[in-house]
Amino acid sequence: MLSSTHWSHGAPSVGADSDSGVKRGEEGVVSGHTPGQLLAERYSSFMTDCATGFAGHTQRLPDQEAVVVAYDGTWKTFSQLSKVVETIAAGLLVLGLKKGERQGMWGPNSYEWVIMQYATAQAGLILVSVNPAYQANELEYVMRKVGCSALVFPSEFKTQQYYEVLKQICPEIDSSPAGGIKSKTLPDLRIAIVLDKNYPGSFLFQDVMDAGSTQFVKQVHDLQKTIPCEDLVNIQFTSGTTGYPKGPSLSHHNIVNNARLVGMRIGFTWRKGDRVAVPVPMFHCMGSV
């Protein structure tokens, strides 16, 4: 949602959209328009869901680089990234996840986080961003608070052993079949997906890729037609410095509109070839949006 500061009198315009009728450097809001009317008129084409917005950009610029991960050499164009995202989204449906269910993403910034953010949006799921430093009691709190059906994480990061932390609150995972977790402490959790290592009771990320057949990719496409922009797509927890962490919920439109307006403010609509470095955490709004 927009804060009032975006529309304060005398502030620079939000960007230089070539077909908006507002030139770079103009100040203030357009005379005779309320902020809501101006938003509706200028950004009606962005009243969309995250998956549709991503697909539209892929169609326009299929060969433009979409993501670069410097530490492991990953380099994907929009077309390449789109195919991976669709395959993972299809794989999540194969695992039995349904529209509206919550899937936790727990770990440091990674290429897989980018994939999962788009894939959950395509599959109609709600991605729950989980702080990679959470220990067992903190993980239990957020998982129970929003009712996560699935949790995705790497094997380790620095001193954090993710599977072992999860096992402290979900010991049943050690003797469960993959996709069939039945936890007393985490009653909603059924599925654990580990990015880079096989563990009892969990799927490997590659397993989800392999499961995403053409049949289920078509199901993903059909599902996207049923996702309105008002549907929730992401839950991000606050730091909890003044109490228990709270989980603000973001809709598809929240994220698409936020990203669009930030891009216009920075100048992406009129400068070409820019790259954005993302050193900030992806479990936080600034890193993921």
PDB file of N, CA and C in Angstrom, residues 208-264:
ATOM      1  N   VAL A 208      11.674 -31.866  -6.312  1.00  0.00           N
ATOM      2  CA  VAL A 208      10.534 -31.018  -6.674  1.00  0.00           C
ATOM      3  C   VAL A 208      10.652 -30.599  -8.138  1.00  0.00           C
ATOM      4  N   MET A 209      11.883 -30.276  -8.577  1.00  0.00           N
ATOM      5  CA  MET A 209      12.118 -29.950  -9.986  1.00  0.00           C
ATOM      6  C   MET A 209      11.723 -31.126 -10.877  1.00  0.00           C
ATOM      7  N   ASP A 210      12.159 -32.310 -10.501  1.00  0.00           N
ATOM      8  CA  ASP A 210      11.906 -33.502 -11.321  1.00  0.00           C
ATOM      9  C   ASP A 210      10.425 -33.857 -11.386  1.00  0.00           C
ATOM     10  N   ALA A 211       9.679 -33.482 -10.343  1.00  0.00           N
ATOM     11  CA  ALA A 211       8.256 -33.827 -10.291  1.00  0.00           C
ATOM     12  C   ALA A 211       7.392 -32.909 -11.143  1.00  0.00           C
ATOM     13  N   GLY A 212       7.927 -31.771 -11.550  1.00  0.00           N
ATOM     14  CA  GLY A 212       7.134 -30.776 -12.267  1.00  0.00           C
ATOM     15  C   GLY A 212       6.941 -31.107 -13.734  1.00  0.00           C
ATOM     16  N   SER A 213       6.058 -32.045 -14.026  1.00  0.00           N
ATOM     17  CA  SER A 213       5.816 -32.498 -15.390  1.00  0.00           C
ATOM     18  C   SER A 213       4.995 -31.477 -16.179  1.00  0.00           C
ATOM     19  N   THR A 214       4.945 -31.691 -17.499  1.00  0.00           N
ATOM     20  CA  THR A 214       4.189 -30.792 -18.387  1.00  0.00           C
ATOM     21  C   THR A 214       2.727 -30.723 -17.985  1.00  0.00           C
ATOM     22  N   GLN A 215       2.156 -31.842 -17.563  1.00  0.00           N
ATOM     23  CA  GLN A 215       0.750 -31.884 -17.150  1.00  0.00           C
ATOM     24  C   GLN A 215       0.483 -30.901 -16.018  1.00  0.00           C
ATOM     25  N   PHE A 216       1.381 -30.861 -15.043  1.00  0.00           N
ATOM     26  CA  PHE A 216       1.174 -29.983 -13.896  1.00  0.00           C
ATOM     27  C   PHE A 216       1.558 -28.534 -14.209  1.00  0.00           C
ATOM     28  N   VAL A 217       2.444 -28.319 -15.178  1.00  0.00           N
ATOM     29  CA  VAL A 217       2.719 -26.949 -15.631  1.00  0.00           C
ATOM     30  C   VAL A 217       1.450 -26.349 -16.223  1.00  0.00           C
ATOM     31  N   LYS A 218       0.700 -27.149 -16.982  1.00  0.00           N
ATOM     32  CA  LYS A 218      -0.582 -26.677 -17.525  1.00  0.00           C
ATOM     33  C   LYS A 218      -1.551 -26.352 -16.389  1.00  0.00           C
ATOM     34  N   GLN A 219      -1.519 -27.169 -15.337  1.00  0.00           N
ATOM     35  CA  GLN A 219      -2.382 -26.905 -14.179  1.00  0.00           C
ATOM     36  C   GLN A 219      -2.003 -25.583 -13.512  1.00  0.00           C
ATOM     37  N   VAL A 220      -0.708 -25.285 -13.477  1.00  0.00           N
ATOM     38  CA  VAL A 220      -0.243 -24.000 -12.932  1.00  0.00           C
ATOM     39  C   VAL A 220      -0.811 -22.848 -13.754  1.00  0.00           C
ATOM     40  N   HIS A 221      -0.756 -22.981 -15.085  1.00  0.00           N
ATOM     41  CA  HIS A 221      -1.285 -21.933 -15.965  1.00  0.00           C
ATOM     42  C   HIS A 221      -2.778 -21.727 -15.736  1.00  0.00           C
ATOM     43  N   ASP A 222      -3.516 -22.818 -15.601  1.00  0.00           N
ATOM     44  CA  ASP A 222      -4.959 -22.719 -15.354  1.00  0.00           C
ATOM     45  C   ASP A 222      -5.244 -22.082 -13.997  1.00  0.00           C
ATOM     46  N   LEU A 223      -4.420 -22.429 -13.015  1.00  0.00           N
ATOM     47  CA  LEU A 223      -4.617 -21.909 -11.666  1.00  0.00           C
ATOM     48  C   LEU A 223      -4.421 -20.400 -11.611  1.00  0.00           C
ATOM     49  N   GLN A 224      -3.480 -19.896 -12.408  1.00  0.00           N
ATOM     50  CA  GLN A 224      -3.186 -18.466 -12.384  1.00  0.00           C
ATOM     51  C   GLN A 224      -4.384 -17.619 -12.796  1.00  0.00           C
ATOM     52  N   LYS A 225      -5.276 -18.187 -13.602  1.00  0.00           N
ATOM     53  CA  LYS A 225      -6.462 -17.466 -14.047  1.00  0.00           C
ATOM     54  C   LYS A 225      -7.459 -17.260 -12.907  1.00  0.00           C
ATOM     55  N   THR A 226      -7.262 -17.998 -11.815  1.00  0.00           N
ATOM     56  CA  THR A 226      -8.201 -17.914 -10.687  1.00  0.00           C
ATOM     57  C   THR A 226      -7.653 -17.089  -9.528  1.00  0.00           C
ATOM     58  N   ILE A 227      -6.469 -16.473  -9.715  1.00  0.00           N
ATOM     59  CA  ILE A 227      -5.821 -15.738  -8.623  1.00  0.00           C
ATOM     60  C   ILE A 227      -6.038 -14.242  -8.811  1.00  0.00           C
ATOM     61  N   PRO A 228      -6.908 -13.609  -8.008  1.00  0.00           N
ATOM     62  CA  PRO A 228      -7.083 -12.157  -8.113  1.00  0.00           C
ATOM     63  C   PRO A 228      -5.923 -11.434  -7.442  1.00  0.00           C
ATOM     64  N   CYS A 229      -5.725 -10.169  -7.795  1.00  0.00           N
ATOM     65  CA  CYS A 229      -4.589  -9.421  -7.264  1.00  0.00           C
ATOM     66  C   CYS A 229      -4.725  -9.167  -5.766  1.00  0.00           C
ATOM     67  N   GLU A 230      -5.953  -9.316  -5.222  1.00  0.00           N
ATOM     68  CA  GLU A 230      -6.146  -9.079  -3.788  1.00  0.00           C
ATOM     69  C   GLU A 230      -5.746 -10.279  -2.931  1.00  0.00           C
ATOM     70  N   ASP A 231      -5.484 -11.429  -3.549  1.00  0.00           N
ATOM     71  CA  ASP A 231      -5.101 -12.612  -2.773  1.00  0.00           C
ATOM     72  C   ASP A 231      -3.760 -12.392  -2.074  1.00  0.00           C
ATOM     73  N   LEU A 232      -3.607 -13.000  -0.895  1.00  0.00           N
ATOM     74  CA  LEU A 232      -2.334 -12.914  -0.185  1.00  0.00           C
ATOM     75  C   LEU A 232      -1.273 -13.729  -0.909  1.00  0.00           C
ATOM     76  N   VAL A 233      -0.033 -13.240  -0.860  1.00  0.00           N
ATOM     77  CA  VAL A 233       1.068 -13.945  -1.504  1.00  0.00           C
ATOM     78  C   VAL A 233       2.297 -14.047  -0.596  1.00  0.00           C
ATOM     79  N   ASN A 234       2.371 -13.226   0.458  1.00  0.00           N
ATOM     80  CA  ASN A 234       3.574 -13.209   1.289  1.00  0.00           C
ATOM     81  C   ASN A 234       3.241 -12.756   2.707  1.00  0.00           C
ATOM     82  N   ILE A 235       3.855 -13.424   3.686  1.00  0.00           N
ATOM     83  CA  ILE A 235       3.774 -13.001   5.086  1.00  0.00           C
ATOM     84  C   ILE A 235       5.195 -12.767   5.568  1.00  0.00           C
ATOM     85  N   GLN A 236       5.473 -11.564   6.066  1.00  0.00           N
ATOM     86  CA  GLN A 236       6.808 -11.206   6.534  1.00  0.00           C
ATOM     87  C   GLN A 236       6.728 -10.825   8.010  1.00  0.00           C
ATOM     88  N   PHE A 237       7.505 -11.493   8.829  1.00  0.00           N
ATOM     89  CA  PHE A 237       7.453 -11.234  10.270  1.00  0.00           C
ATOM     90  C   PHE A 237       8.352 -10.066  10.659  1.00  0.00           C
ATOM     91  N   THR A 238       7.864  -9.288  11.622  1.00  0.00           N
ATOM     92  CA  THR A 238       8.648  -8.195  12.182  1.00  0.00           C
ATOM     93  C   THR A 238       9.761  -8.774  13.058  1.00  0.00           C
ATOM     94  N   SER A 239      10.660  -7.901  13.485  1.00  0.00           N
ATOM     95  CA  SER A 239      11.833  -8.364  14.234  1.00  0.00           C
ATOM     96  C   SER A 239      11.501  -8.846  15.636  1.00  0.00           C
ATOM     97  N   GLY A 240      10.403  -8.366  16.209  1.00  0.00           N
ATOM     98  CA  GLY A 240      10.025  -8.805  17.547  1.00  0.00           C
ATOM     99  C   GLY A 240      10.810  -8.139  18.661  1.00  0.00           C
ATOM    100  N   THR A 241      11.376  -6.965  18.407  1.00  0.00           N
ATOM    101  CA  THR A 241      12.185  -6.294  19.430  1.00  0.00           C
ATOM    102  C   THR A 241      11.339  -5.731  20.567  1.00  0.00           C
ATOM    103  N   THR A 242      10.071  -5.436  20.297  1.00  0.00           N
ATOM    104  CA  THR A 242       9.203  -4.876  21.344  1.00  0.00           C
ATOM    105  C   THR A 242       8.083  -5.835  21.736  1.00  0.00           C
ATOM    106  N   GLY A 243       8.224  -7.082  21.390  1.00  0.00           N
ATOM    107  CA  GLY A 243       7.201  -8.078  21.701  1.00  0.00           C
ATOM    108  C   GLY A 243       7.351  -9.244  20.754  1.00  0.00           C
ATOM    109  N   TYR A 244       6.355 -10.125  20.724  1.00  0.00           N
ATOM    110  CA  TYR A 244       6.411 -11.244  19.792  1.00  0.00           C
ATOM    111  C   TYR A 244       6.356 -10.733  18.351  1.00  0.00           C
ATOM    112  N   PRO A 245       7.084 -11.400  17.426  1.00  0.00           N
ATOM    113  CA  PRO A 245       7.019 -10.965  16.023  1.00  0.00           C
ATOM    114  C   PRO A 245       5.590 -11.000  15.488  1.00  0.00           C
ATOM    115  N   LYS A 246       5.272  -9.997  14.698  1.00  0.00           N
ATOM    116  CA  LYS A 246       3.959  -9.937  14.059  1.00  0.00           C
ATOM    117  C   LYS A 246       4.137 -10.253  12.576  1.00  0.00           C
ATOM    118  N   GLY A 247       3.117 -10.810  11.969  1.00  0.00           N
ATOM    119  CA  GLY A 247       3.208 -11.252  10.584  1.00  0.00           C
ATOM    120  C   GLY A 247       2.330 -10.475   9.631  1.00  0.00           C
ATOM    121  N   PRO A 248       2.743  -9.280   9.212  1.00  0.00           N
ATOM    122  CA  PRO A 248       1.955  -8.538   8.218  1.00  0.00           C
ATOM    123  C   PRO A 248       1.797  -9.342   6.932  1.00  0.00           C
ATOM    124  N   SER A 249       0.614  -9.289   6.358  1.00  0.00           N
ATOM    125  CA  SER A 249       0.305 -10.054   5.149  1.00  0.00           C
ATOM    126  C   SER A 249       0.279  -9.133   3.938  1.00  0.00           C
ATOM    127  N   LEU A 250       0.934  -9.542   2.864  1.00  0.00           N
ATOM    128  CA  LEU A 250       0.998  -8.750   1.639  1.00  0.00           C
ATOM    129  C   LEU A 250       0.241  -9.459   0.518  1.00  0.00           C
ATOM    130  N   SER A 251      -0.541  -8.693  -0.227  1.00  0.00           N
ATOM    131  CA  SER A 251      -1.248  -9.241  -1.381  1.00  0.00           C
ATOM    132  C   SER A 251      -0.357  -9.144  -2.624  1.00  0.00           C
ATOM    133  N   HIS A 252      -0.806  -9.793  -3.696  1.00  0.00           N
ATOM    134  CA  HIS A 252      -0.103  -9.661  -4.976  1.00  0.00           C
ATOM    135  C   HIS A 252      -0.007  -8.188  -5.373  1.00  0.00           C
ATOM    136  N   HIS A 253      -1.103  -7.468  -5.223  1.00  0.00           N
ATOM    137  CA  HIS A 253      -1.106  -6.060  -5.628  1.00  0.00           C
ATOM    138  C   HIS A 253      -0.184  -5.223  -4.746  1.00  0.00           C
ATOM    139  N   ASN A 254      -0.141  -5.524  -3.456  1.00  0.00           N
ATOM    140  CA  ASN A 254       0.798  -4.818  -2.570  1.00  0.00           C
ATOM    141  C   ASN A 254       2.209  -4.871  -3.136  1.00  0.00           C
ATOM    142  N   ILE A 255       2.645  -6.064  -3.506  1.00  0.00           N
ATOM    143  CA  ILE A 255       4.031  -6.262  -3.937  1.00  0.00           C
ATOM    144  C   ILE A 255       4.268  -5.697  -5.330  1.00  0.00           C
ATOM    145  N   VAL A 256       3.349  -5.993  -6.271  1.00  0.00           N
ATOM    146  CA  VAL A 256       3.521  -5.482  -7.639  1.00  0.00           C
ATOM    147  C   VAL A 256       3.508  -3.954  -7.641  1.00  0.00           C
ATOM    148  N   ASN A 257       2.563  -3.360  -6.927  1.00  0.00           N
ATOM    149  CA  ASN A 257       2.447  -1.900  -6.905  1.00  0.00           C
ATOM    150  C   ASN A 257       3.649  -1.259  -6.212  1.00  0.00           C
ATOM    151  N   ASN A 258       4.090  -1.861  -5.122  1.00  0.00           N
ATOM    152  CA  ASN A 258       5.252  -1.346  -4.406  1.00  0.00           C
ATOM    153  C   ASN A 258       6.490  -1.373  -5.298  1.00  0.00           C
ATOM    154  N   ALA A 259       6.711  -2.520  -5.942  1.00  0.00           N
ATOM    155  CA  ALA A 259       7.880  -2.655  -6.809  1.00  0.00           C
ATOM    156  C   ALA A 259       7.811  -1.683  -7.978  1.00  0.00           C
ATOM    157  N   ARG A 260       6.618  -1.536  -8.540  1.00  0.00           N
ATOM    158  CA  ARG A 260       6.440  -0.624  -9.677  1.00  0.00           C
ATOM    159  C   ARG A 260       6.767   0.819  -9.284  1.00  0.00           C
ATOM    160  N   LEU A 261       6.231   1.261  -8.165  1.00  0.00           N
ATOM    161  CA  LEU A 261       6.435   2.650  -7.759  1.00  0.00           C
ATOM    162  C   LEU A 261       7.884   2.918  -7.364  1.00  0.00           C
ATOM    163  N   VAL A 262       8.513   1.953  -6.705  1.00  0.00           N
ATOM    164  CA  VAL A 262       9.935   2.112  -6.373  1.00  0.00           C
ATOM    165  C   VAL A 262      10.757   2.188  -7.659  1.00  0.00           C
ATOM    166  N   GLY A 263      10.441   1.315  -8.617  1.00  0.00           N
ATOM    167  CA  GLY A 263      11.159   1.334  -9.891  1.00  0.00           C
ATOM    168  C   GLY A 263      11.007   2.642 -10.622  1.00  0.00           C
ATOM    169  N   MET A 264       9.800   3.208 -10.581  1.00  0.00           N
ATOM    170  CA  MET A 264       9.580   4.501 -11.223  1.00  0.00           C
ATOM    171  C   MET A 264      10.349   5.614 -10.513  1.00  0.00           C
TER     172      MET A 264
END
